[in-house]
Coordinates of C-alpha atoms in Angstrom, one line a residue:
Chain A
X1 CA 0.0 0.0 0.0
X2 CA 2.6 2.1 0.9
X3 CA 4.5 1.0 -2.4
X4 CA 1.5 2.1 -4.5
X5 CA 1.0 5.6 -2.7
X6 CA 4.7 6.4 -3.4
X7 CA 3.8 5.1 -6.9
X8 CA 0.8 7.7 -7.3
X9 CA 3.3 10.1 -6.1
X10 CA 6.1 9.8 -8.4
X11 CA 2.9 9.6 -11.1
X12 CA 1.8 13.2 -9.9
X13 CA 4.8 14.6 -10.9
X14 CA 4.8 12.9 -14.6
X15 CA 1.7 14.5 -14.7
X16 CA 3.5 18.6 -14.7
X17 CA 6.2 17.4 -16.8
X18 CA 6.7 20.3 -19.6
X19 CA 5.5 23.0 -17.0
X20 CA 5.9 25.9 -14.9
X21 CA 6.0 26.1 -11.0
X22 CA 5.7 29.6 -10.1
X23 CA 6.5 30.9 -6.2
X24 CA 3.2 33.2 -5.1
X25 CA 2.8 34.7 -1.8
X26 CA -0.9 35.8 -1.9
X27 CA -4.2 33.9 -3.7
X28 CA -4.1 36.9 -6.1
X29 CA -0.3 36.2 -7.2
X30 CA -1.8 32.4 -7.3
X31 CA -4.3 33.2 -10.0
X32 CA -2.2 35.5 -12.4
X33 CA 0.1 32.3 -11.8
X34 CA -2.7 30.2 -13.0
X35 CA -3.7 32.3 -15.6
X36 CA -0.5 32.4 -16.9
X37 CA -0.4 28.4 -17.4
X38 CA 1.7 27.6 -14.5
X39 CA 1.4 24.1 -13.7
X40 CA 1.4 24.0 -10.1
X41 CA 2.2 27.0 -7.6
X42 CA 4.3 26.4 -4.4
X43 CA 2.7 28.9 -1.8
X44 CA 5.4 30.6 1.0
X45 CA 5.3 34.0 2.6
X46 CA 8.6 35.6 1.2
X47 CA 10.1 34.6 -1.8
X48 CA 13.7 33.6 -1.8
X49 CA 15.4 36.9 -2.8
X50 CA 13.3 39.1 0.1
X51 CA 14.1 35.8 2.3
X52 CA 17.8 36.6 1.7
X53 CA 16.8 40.3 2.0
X54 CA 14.8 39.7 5.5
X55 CA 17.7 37.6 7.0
X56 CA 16.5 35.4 10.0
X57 CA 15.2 32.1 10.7
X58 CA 12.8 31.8 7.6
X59 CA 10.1 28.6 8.0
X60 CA 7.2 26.8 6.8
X61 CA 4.2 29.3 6.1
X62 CA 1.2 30.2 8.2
X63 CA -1.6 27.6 7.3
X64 CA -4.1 29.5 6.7
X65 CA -2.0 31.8 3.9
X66 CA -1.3 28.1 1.7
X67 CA -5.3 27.3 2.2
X68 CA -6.2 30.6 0.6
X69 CA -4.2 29.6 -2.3
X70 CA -5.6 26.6 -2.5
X71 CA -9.0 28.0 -2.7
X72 CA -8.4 30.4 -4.8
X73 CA -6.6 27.9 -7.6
X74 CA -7.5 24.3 -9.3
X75 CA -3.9 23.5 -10.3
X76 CA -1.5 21.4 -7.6
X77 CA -0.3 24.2 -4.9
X78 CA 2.7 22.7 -3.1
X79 CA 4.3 24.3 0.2
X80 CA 7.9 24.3 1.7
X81 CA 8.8 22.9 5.1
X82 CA 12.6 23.1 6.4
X83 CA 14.9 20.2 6.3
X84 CA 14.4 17.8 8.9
X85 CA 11.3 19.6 10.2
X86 CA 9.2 16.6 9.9
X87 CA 6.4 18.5 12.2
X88 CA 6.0 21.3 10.2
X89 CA 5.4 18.2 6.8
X90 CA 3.0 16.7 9.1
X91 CA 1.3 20.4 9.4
X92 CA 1.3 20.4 5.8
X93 CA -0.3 16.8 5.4
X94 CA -2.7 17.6 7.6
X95 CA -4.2 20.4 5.3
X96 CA -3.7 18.4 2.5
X97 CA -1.0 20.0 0.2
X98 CA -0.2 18.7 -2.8
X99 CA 3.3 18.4 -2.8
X100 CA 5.7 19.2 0.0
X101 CA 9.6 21.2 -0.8
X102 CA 11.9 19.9 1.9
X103 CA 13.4 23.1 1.1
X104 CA 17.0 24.4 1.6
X105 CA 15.4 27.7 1.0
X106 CA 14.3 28.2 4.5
X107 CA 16.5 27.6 7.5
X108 CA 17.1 24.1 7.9
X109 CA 15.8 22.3 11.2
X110 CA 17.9 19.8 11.5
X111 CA 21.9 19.6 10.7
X112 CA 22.3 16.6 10.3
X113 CA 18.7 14.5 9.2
X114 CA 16.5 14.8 6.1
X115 CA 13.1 14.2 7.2
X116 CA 11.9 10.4 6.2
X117 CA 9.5 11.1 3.3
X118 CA 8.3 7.1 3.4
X119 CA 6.6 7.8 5.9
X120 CA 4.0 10.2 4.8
X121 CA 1.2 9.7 2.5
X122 CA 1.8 13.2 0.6
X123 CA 4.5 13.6 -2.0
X124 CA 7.9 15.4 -1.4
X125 CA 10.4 17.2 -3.8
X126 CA 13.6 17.9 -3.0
X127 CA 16.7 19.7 -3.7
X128 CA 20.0 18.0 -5.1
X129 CA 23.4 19.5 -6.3
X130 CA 24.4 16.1 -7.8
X131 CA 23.6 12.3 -8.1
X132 CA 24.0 11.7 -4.7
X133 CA 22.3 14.3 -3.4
X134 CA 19.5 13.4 -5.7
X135 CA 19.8 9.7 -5.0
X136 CA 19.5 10.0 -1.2
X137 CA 16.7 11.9 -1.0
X138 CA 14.7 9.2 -3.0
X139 CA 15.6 7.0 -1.1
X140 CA 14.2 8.6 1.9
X141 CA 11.4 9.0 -0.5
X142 CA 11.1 12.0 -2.2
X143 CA 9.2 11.6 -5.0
X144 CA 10.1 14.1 -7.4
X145 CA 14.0 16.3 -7.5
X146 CA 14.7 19.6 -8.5
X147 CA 18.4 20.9 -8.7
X148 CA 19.2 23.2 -6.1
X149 CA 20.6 26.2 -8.5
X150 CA 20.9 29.0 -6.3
X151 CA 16.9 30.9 -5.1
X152 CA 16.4 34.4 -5.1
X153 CA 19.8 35.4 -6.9
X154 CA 18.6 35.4 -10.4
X155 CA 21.4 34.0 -11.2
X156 CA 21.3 30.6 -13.6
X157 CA 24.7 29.5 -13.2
X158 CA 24.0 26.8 -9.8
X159 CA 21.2 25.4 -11.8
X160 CA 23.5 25.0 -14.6
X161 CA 25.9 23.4 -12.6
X162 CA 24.2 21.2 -10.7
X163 CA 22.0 20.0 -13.9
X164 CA 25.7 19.4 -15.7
X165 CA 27.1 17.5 -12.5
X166 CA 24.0 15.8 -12.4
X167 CA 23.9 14.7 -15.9
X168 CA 27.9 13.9 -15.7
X169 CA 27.0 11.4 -13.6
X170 CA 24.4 9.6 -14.6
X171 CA 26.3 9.1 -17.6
X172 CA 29.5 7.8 -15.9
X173 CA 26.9 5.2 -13.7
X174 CA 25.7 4.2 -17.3
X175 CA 29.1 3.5 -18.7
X176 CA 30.6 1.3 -15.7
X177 CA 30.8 -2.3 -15.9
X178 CA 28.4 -3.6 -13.4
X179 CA 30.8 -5.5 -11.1
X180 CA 31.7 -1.2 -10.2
X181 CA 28.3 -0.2 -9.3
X182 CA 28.4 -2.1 -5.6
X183 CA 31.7 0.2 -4.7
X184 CA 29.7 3.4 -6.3
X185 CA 26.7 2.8 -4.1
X186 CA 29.1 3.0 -1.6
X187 CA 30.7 6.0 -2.4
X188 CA 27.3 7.7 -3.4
X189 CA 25.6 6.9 0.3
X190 CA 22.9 5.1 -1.6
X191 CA 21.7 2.0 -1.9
X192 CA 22.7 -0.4 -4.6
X193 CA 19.5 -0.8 -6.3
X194 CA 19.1 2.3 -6.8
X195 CA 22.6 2.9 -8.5
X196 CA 21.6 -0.1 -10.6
X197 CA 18.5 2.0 -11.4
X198 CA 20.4 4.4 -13.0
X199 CA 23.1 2.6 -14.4
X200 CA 20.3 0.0 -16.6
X201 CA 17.7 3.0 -17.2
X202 CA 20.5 6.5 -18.0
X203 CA 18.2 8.5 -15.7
X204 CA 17.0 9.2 -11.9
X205 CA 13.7 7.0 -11.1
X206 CA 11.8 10.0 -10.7
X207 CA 11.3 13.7 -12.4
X208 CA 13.5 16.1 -12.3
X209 CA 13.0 19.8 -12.7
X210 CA 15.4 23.0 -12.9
X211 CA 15.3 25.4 -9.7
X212 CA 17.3 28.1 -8.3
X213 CA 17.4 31.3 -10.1
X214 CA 16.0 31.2 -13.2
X215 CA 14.5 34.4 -14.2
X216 CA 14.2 35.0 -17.9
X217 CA 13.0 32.6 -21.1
X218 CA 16.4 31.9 -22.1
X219 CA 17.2 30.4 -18.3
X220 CA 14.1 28.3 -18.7
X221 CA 15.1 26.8 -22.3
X222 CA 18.9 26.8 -21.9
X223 CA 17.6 24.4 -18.1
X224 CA 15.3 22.8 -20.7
X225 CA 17.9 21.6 -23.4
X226 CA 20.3 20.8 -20.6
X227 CA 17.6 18.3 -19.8
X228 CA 15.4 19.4 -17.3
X229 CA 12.0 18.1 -17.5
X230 CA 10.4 21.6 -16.0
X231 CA 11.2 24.4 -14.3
X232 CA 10.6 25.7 -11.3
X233 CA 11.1 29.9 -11.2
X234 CA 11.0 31.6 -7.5
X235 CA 11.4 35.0 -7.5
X236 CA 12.1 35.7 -11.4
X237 CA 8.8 36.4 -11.5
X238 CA 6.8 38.3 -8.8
X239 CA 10.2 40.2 -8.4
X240 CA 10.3 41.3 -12.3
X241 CA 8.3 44.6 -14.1
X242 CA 5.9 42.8 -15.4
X243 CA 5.0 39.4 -14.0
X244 CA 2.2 38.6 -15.9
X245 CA 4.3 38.5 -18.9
X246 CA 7.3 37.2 -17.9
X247 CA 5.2 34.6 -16.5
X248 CA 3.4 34.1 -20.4
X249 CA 6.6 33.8 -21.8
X250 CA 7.9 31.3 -19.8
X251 CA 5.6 28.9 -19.8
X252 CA 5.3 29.7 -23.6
X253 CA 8.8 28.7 -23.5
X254 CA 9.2 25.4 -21.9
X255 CA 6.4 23.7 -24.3
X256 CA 9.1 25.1 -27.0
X257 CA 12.4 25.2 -25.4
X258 CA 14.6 24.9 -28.9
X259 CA 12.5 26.8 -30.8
X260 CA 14.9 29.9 -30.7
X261 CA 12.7 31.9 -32.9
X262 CA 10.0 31.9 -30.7
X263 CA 12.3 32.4 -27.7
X264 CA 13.1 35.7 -29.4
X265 CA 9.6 37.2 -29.6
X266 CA 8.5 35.7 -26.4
X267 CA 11.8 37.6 -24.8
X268 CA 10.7 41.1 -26.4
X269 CA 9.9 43.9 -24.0
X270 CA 9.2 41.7 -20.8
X271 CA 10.0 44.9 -18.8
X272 CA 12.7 44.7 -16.1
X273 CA 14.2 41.0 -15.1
X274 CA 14.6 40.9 -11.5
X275 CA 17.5 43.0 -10.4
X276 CA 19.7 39.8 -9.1
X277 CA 23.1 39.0 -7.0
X278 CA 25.6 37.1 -8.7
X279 CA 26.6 34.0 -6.5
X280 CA 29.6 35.8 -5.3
X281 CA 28.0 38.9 -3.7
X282 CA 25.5 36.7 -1.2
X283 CA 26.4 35.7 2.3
X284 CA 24.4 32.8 2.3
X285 CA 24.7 29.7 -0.1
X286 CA 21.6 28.2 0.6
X287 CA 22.3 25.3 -1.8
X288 CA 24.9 24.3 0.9
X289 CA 22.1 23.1 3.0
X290 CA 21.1 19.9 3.4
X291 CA 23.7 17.1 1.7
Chain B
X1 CA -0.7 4.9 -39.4
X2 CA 0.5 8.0 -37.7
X3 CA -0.6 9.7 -34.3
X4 CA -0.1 13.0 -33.1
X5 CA 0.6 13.7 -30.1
X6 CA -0.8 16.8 -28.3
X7 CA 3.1 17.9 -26.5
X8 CA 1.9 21.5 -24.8
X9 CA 2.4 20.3 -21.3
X10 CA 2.0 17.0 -19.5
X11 CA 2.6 13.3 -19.5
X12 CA 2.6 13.2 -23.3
X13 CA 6.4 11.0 -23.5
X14 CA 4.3 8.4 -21.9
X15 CA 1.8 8.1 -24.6
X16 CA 4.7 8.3 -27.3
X17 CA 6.6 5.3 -25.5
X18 CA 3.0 3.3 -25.3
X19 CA 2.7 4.1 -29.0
X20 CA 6.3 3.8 -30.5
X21 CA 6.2 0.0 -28.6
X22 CA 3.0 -0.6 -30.3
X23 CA 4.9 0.2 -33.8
X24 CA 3.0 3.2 -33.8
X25 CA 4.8 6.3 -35.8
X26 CA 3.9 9.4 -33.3
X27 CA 4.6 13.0 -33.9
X28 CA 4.7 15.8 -31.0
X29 CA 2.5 18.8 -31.4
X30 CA 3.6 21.5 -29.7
X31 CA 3.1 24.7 -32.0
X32 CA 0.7 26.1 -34.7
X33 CA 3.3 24.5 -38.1
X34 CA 3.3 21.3 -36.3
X35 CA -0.5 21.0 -37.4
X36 CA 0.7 21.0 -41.3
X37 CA 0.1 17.3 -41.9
X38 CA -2.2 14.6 -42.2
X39 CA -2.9 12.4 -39.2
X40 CA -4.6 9.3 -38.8
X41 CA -5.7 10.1 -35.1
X42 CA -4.6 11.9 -32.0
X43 CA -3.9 11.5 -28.7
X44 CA -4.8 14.4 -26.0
X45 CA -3.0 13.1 -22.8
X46 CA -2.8 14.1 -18.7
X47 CA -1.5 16.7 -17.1
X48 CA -3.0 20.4 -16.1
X49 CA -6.2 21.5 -18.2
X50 CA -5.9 25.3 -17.5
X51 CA -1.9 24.8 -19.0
X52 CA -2.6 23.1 -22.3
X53 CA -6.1 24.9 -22.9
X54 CA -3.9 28.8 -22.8
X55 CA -1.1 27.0 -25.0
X56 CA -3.6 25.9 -27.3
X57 CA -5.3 29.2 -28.0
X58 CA -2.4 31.5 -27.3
X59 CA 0.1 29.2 -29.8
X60 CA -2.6 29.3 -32.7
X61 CA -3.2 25.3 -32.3
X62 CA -7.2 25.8 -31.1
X63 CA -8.8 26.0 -34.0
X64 CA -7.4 23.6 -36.4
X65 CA -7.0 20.7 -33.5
X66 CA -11.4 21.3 -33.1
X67 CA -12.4 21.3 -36.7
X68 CA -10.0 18.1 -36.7
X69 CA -12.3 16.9 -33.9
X70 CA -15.6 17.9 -35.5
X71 CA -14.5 16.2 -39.0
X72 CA -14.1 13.0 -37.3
X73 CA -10.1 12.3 -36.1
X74 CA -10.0 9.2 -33.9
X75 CA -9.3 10.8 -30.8
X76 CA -7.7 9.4 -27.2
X77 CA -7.9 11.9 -24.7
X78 CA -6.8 11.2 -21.1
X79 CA -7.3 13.3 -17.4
X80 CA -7.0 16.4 -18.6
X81 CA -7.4 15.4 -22.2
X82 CA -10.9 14.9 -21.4
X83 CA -11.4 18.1 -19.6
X84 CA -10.1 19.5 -23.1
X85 CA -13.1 17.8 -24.9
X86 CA -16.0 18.1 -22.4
X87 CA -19.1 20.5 -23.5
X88 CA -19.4 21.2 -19.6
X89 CA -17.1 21.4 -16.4
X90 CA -19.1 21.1 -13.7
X91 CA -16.9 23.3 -11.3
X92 CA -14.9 25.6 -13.7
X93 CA -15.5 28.6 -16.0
X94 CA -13.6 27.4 -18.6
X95 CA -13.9 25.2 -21.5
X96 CA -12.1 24.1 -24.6
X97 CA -12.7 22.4 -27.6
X98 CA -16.4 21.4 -26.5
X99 CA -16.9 18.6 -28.8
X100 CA -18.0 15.7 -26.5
X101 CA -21.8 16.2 -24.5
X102 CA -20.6 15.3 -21.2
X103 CA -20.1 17.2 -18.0
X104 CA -16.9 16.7 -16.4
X105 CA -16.2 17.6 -12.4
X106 CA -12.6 18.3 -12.4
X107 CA -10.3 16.8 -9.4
X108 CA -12.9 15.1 -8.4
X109 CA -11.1 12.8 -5.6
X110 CA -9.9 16.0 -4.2
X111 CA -6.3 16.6 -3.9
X112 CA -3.5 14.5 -4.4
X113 CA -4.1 12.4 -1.6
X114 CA -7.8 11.3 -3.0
X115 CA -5.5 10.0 -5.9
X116 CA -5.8 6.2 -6.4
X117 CA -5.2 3.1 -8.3
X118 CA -7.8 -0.1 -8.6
X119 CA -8.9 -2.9 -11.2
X120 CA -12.1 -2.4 -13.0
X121 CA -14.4 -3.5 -15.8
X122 CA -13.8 -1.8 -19.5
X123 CA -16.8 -2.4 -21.8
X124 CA -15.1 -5.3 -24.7
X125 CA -11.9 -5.3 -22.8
X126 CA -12.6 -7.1 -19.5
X127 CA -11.0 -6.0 -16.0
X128 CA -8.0 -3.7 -16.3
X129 CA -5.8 -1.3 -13.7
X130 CA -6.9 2.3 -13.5
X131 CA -4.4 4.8 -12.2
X132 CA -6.4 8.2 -11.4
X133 CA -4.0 11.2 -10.5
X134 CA -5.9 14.4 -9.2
X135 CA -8.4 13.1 -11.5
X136 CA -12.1 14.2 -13.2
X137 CA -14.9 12.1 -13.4
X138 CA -17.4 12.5 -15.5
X139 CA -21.2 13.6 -13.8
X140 CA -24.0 13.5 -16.7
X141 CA -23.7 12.1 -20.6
X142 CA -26.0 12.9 -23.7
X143 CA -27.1 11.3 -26.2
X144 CA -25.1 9.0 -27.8
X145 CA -22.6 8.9 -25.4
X146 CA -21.0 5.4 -24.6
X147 CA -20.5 4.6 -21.0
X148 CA -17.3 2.0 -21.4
X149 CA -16.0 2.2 -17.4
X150 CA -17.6 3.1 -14.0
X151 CA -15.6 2.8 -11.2
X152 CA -17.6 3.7 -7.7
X153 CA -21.0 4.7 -9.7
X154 CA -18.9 7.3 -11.0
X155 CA -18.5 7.3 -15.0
X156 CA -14.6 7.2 -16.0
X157 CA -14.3 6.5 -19.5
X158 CA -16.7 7.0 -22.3
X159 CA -17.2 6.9 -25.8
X160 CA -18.6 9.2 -28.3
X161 CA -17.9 8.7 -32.3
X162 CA -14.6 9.1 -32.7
X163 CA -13.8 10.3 -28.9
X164 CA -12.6 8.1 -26.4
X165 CA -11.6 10.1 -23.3
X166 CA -10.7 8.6 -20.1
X167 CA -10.5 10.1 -16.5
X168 CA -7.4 7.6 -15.5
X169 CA -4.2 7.1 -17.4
X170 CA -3.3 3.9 -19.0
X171 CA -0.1 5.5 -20.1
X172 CA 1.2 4.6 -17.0
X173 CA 0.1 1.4 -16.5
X174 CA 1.4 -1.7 -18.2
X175 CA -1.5 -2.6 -20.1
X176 CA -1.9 -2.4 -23.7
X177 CA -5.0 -3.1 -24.4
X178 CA -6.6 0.4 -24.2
X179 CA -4.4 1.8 -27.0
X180 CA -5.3 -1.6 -28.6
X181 CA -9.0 -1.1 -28.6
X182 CA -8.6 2.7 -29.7
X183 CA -6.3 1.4 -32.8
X184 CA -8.2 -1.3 -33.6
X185 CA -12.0 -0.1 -33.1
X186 CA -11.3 3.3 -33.7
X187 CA -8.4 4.1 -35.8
X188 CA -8.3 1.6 -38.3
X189 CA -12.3 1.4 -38.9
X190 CA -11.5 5.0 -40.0
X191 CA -8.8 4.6 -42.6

């Protein structure tokens, strides 16, 4: 039973493949998301960027904000919690989200534990910078990844990375004889069948979306062609000129990430990107949260 | 024979891999010059209804994909495919192409957690597994309409002419014998 729940789970996320998750703080950011064609919205109080602004212990949002998004939209609305918080998951459960981030974005709980994802009916995603990363937290059971990239900088260049590394090593797993994949698990923290996974199948057993600083089309198609299979975009949006826009062309975008030409008219007078930190201005790597 | 395959947003790789296996040549759709061909049927498959209905107007697809439709294409529409061809939807404003006379609840099982899985009759096909993700049901047919699944009292796949639409996705389950029927009974009849 608990098998076929996780099942369902990994199915969900299938199911917003080719999409766009939008961060929205209020139910009217939630419907212009909506409207827009985002696939699913992930409801918190303060995107990343004014979370790096605020400083401070930054954790899971008030209830009763995420259930006015979820009244005021059909599509999934998924929720962060901090790493290792498992209370603040069971909160979320308990009002029925539809996907839970065991995000590094907020101030991690717990230095040392993930929070164990098998145990709750609800799906997670999670953050990796690499296959390990990745591979561990499916194996605690997150049900769908996203790379880590670096939130609220507006900055591509983690996601890039991590999506490269990522890919790197998937491919290396594919192209080792199989009497090397028991010492690999080992080195990887994971579990040999999972490694196996990867090594027969050239992929991670479950979707896996770009995050962390994406904030114009191009970000979203050059994720795309790197191999993402969505995108998630925090603050790019509600912190640009014109989100409602910017939020059209994205989604515009990932259904046709290497048509180039469209790219081009879809990136035409979008108004101001978000203003963004390059990754060596910020005091706080969040992606080095949570291993 | 070839299928296209409606590639805006979703689980549409799914339905390509179910397809390709079945020696099936497929084609993505994804903008308005993919439509410039002829296709022997298409396939509409899961993922969010509010995403793929914008894409379809806003890319320029709308149009020609209905009048498809209305001429007769064999189509297999799943989740939110179906969403795409109900006349009514019960609990939202919008609607898209219109074309088959049934009223559609969307999410029906509530949220993610109301998703399910479970065995159940398909009319000429016999017992097979059902996977329902955030899924629609379908509250009141017209005339005409086929009922071929029920699963609770609830009606989960139907038939209508050339429509087949389906509340659950067989994309994701190992049996064939969906896209079999649709081939066989509805594609190839047509040809």
């Amino acid at each position: 039973m608990a098998n076929e729940r996780y099942q369902l789970n990994k199915e969900l996320a299938q199911m917003l493949k080719g999409g766009v998750i939008m961060d929205v703080t209020t139910p009217e950011q939630a419907k212009i998301a909506e409207a827009a064609g985002a696939c699913a919205v992930m409801a918190l109080e303060r995107i990343p960027a004014d979370i790096r602004a605020a400083g401070g212990v930054s954790r899971m949002s008030d209830p009763n904000m995420i259930k006015g998004i979820q009244e005021a939209v059909s599509i999934p609305v998924m929720a962060k919690c901090r790493i290792g918080h498992f209370v603040e998951a069971q909160v979320l459960e308990a009002i029925e989200i539809d996907y839970i981030d065991e995000s590094e974005v907020l101030s991690p709980a717990d230095n040392v534990y993930h929070i164990d994802k098998t145990k709750f009916k609800v799906p997670f995603v999670c953050g990796a910078r690499d296959l390990g990363e990745a591979l561990r937290r499916i194996n605690e059971g997150a049900s769908m990844i996203r790379t880590k990239g670096e939130p609220g900088t507006g900055d591509v260049v983690q996601a890039v990375t991590h999506m490269r590394m990522m890919n790197r090593e998937i491919k290396r797993l594919v192209t080792m004889r199989e009497d090397e994949l028991f010492n690999e698990a080992k080195e990887l923290q994971v579990p040999y069948e999972l490694v196996k996974y990867v090594h027969d199948k050239g992929k991670l057993p479950v979707v896996n979306f770009a995050a962390g600083g994406v904030a114009t089309p191009a970000d979203a198609a050059l994720m795309m062609q790197l191999g993402a299979e969505g995108v998630f975009v925090g603050s790019g949006i509600f912190k640009s000129g014109n989100p409602e826009k910017r939020a059209n062309a994205i989604v515009k975008t990932v259904t046709n990430f290497t048509d180039a030409k469209m790219i081009a008219e879809l990136s035409e007078n979008l108004g101001e990107a978000m203003v963004g930190i390059n990754e060596d201005e910020i005091q706080v790597l969040m992606a080095e949260r949570g291993k | 024979m070839r299928i296209g395959v409606l590639a805006l947003q979703g689980a549409f790789a799914e339905h390509i891999f179910v397809l390709k296996k079945l020696g099936i040549e497929t084609v993505e759709l994804r903008k308005k010059s993919n439509l410039d061909m002829s296709l022997d049927g298409l396939v509409l498959p899961g993922g969010e209804s509010t995403t793929q209905g914008k894409l379809l107007r806003e890319l320029g697809m709308y149009d020609t994909i209905k009048e498809w439709i209305q001429k007769g294409i064999p189509v297999f529409a799943t989740c939110a495919g179906m969403i795409l061809l109900a006349e009514d939807i019960s609990n939202d404003e919008r609607s898209y192409f219109r074309t088959l006379p049934v009223t559609v609840k969307r999410n029906a099982y509530g949220r993610q957690l109301g998703s399910f899985r479970c065995m159940e009759d398909f009319k000429g096909i016999g017992k097979i597994p059902m996977t329902f993700i955030r899924a629609p049901y379908i509250e009141d047919v017209g005339k005409d309409v086929e009922v071929m699944a029920e699963v609770d009292g609830n009606i989960v796949a139907v038939r209508y002419g050339k429509q087949l639409a389906l509340s659950f996705h067989p994309e994701l389950d190992d049996s064939r014998l969906i896209y079999e029927y649709f081939i066989e009974e509805i594609v190839n009849v047509n040809r």
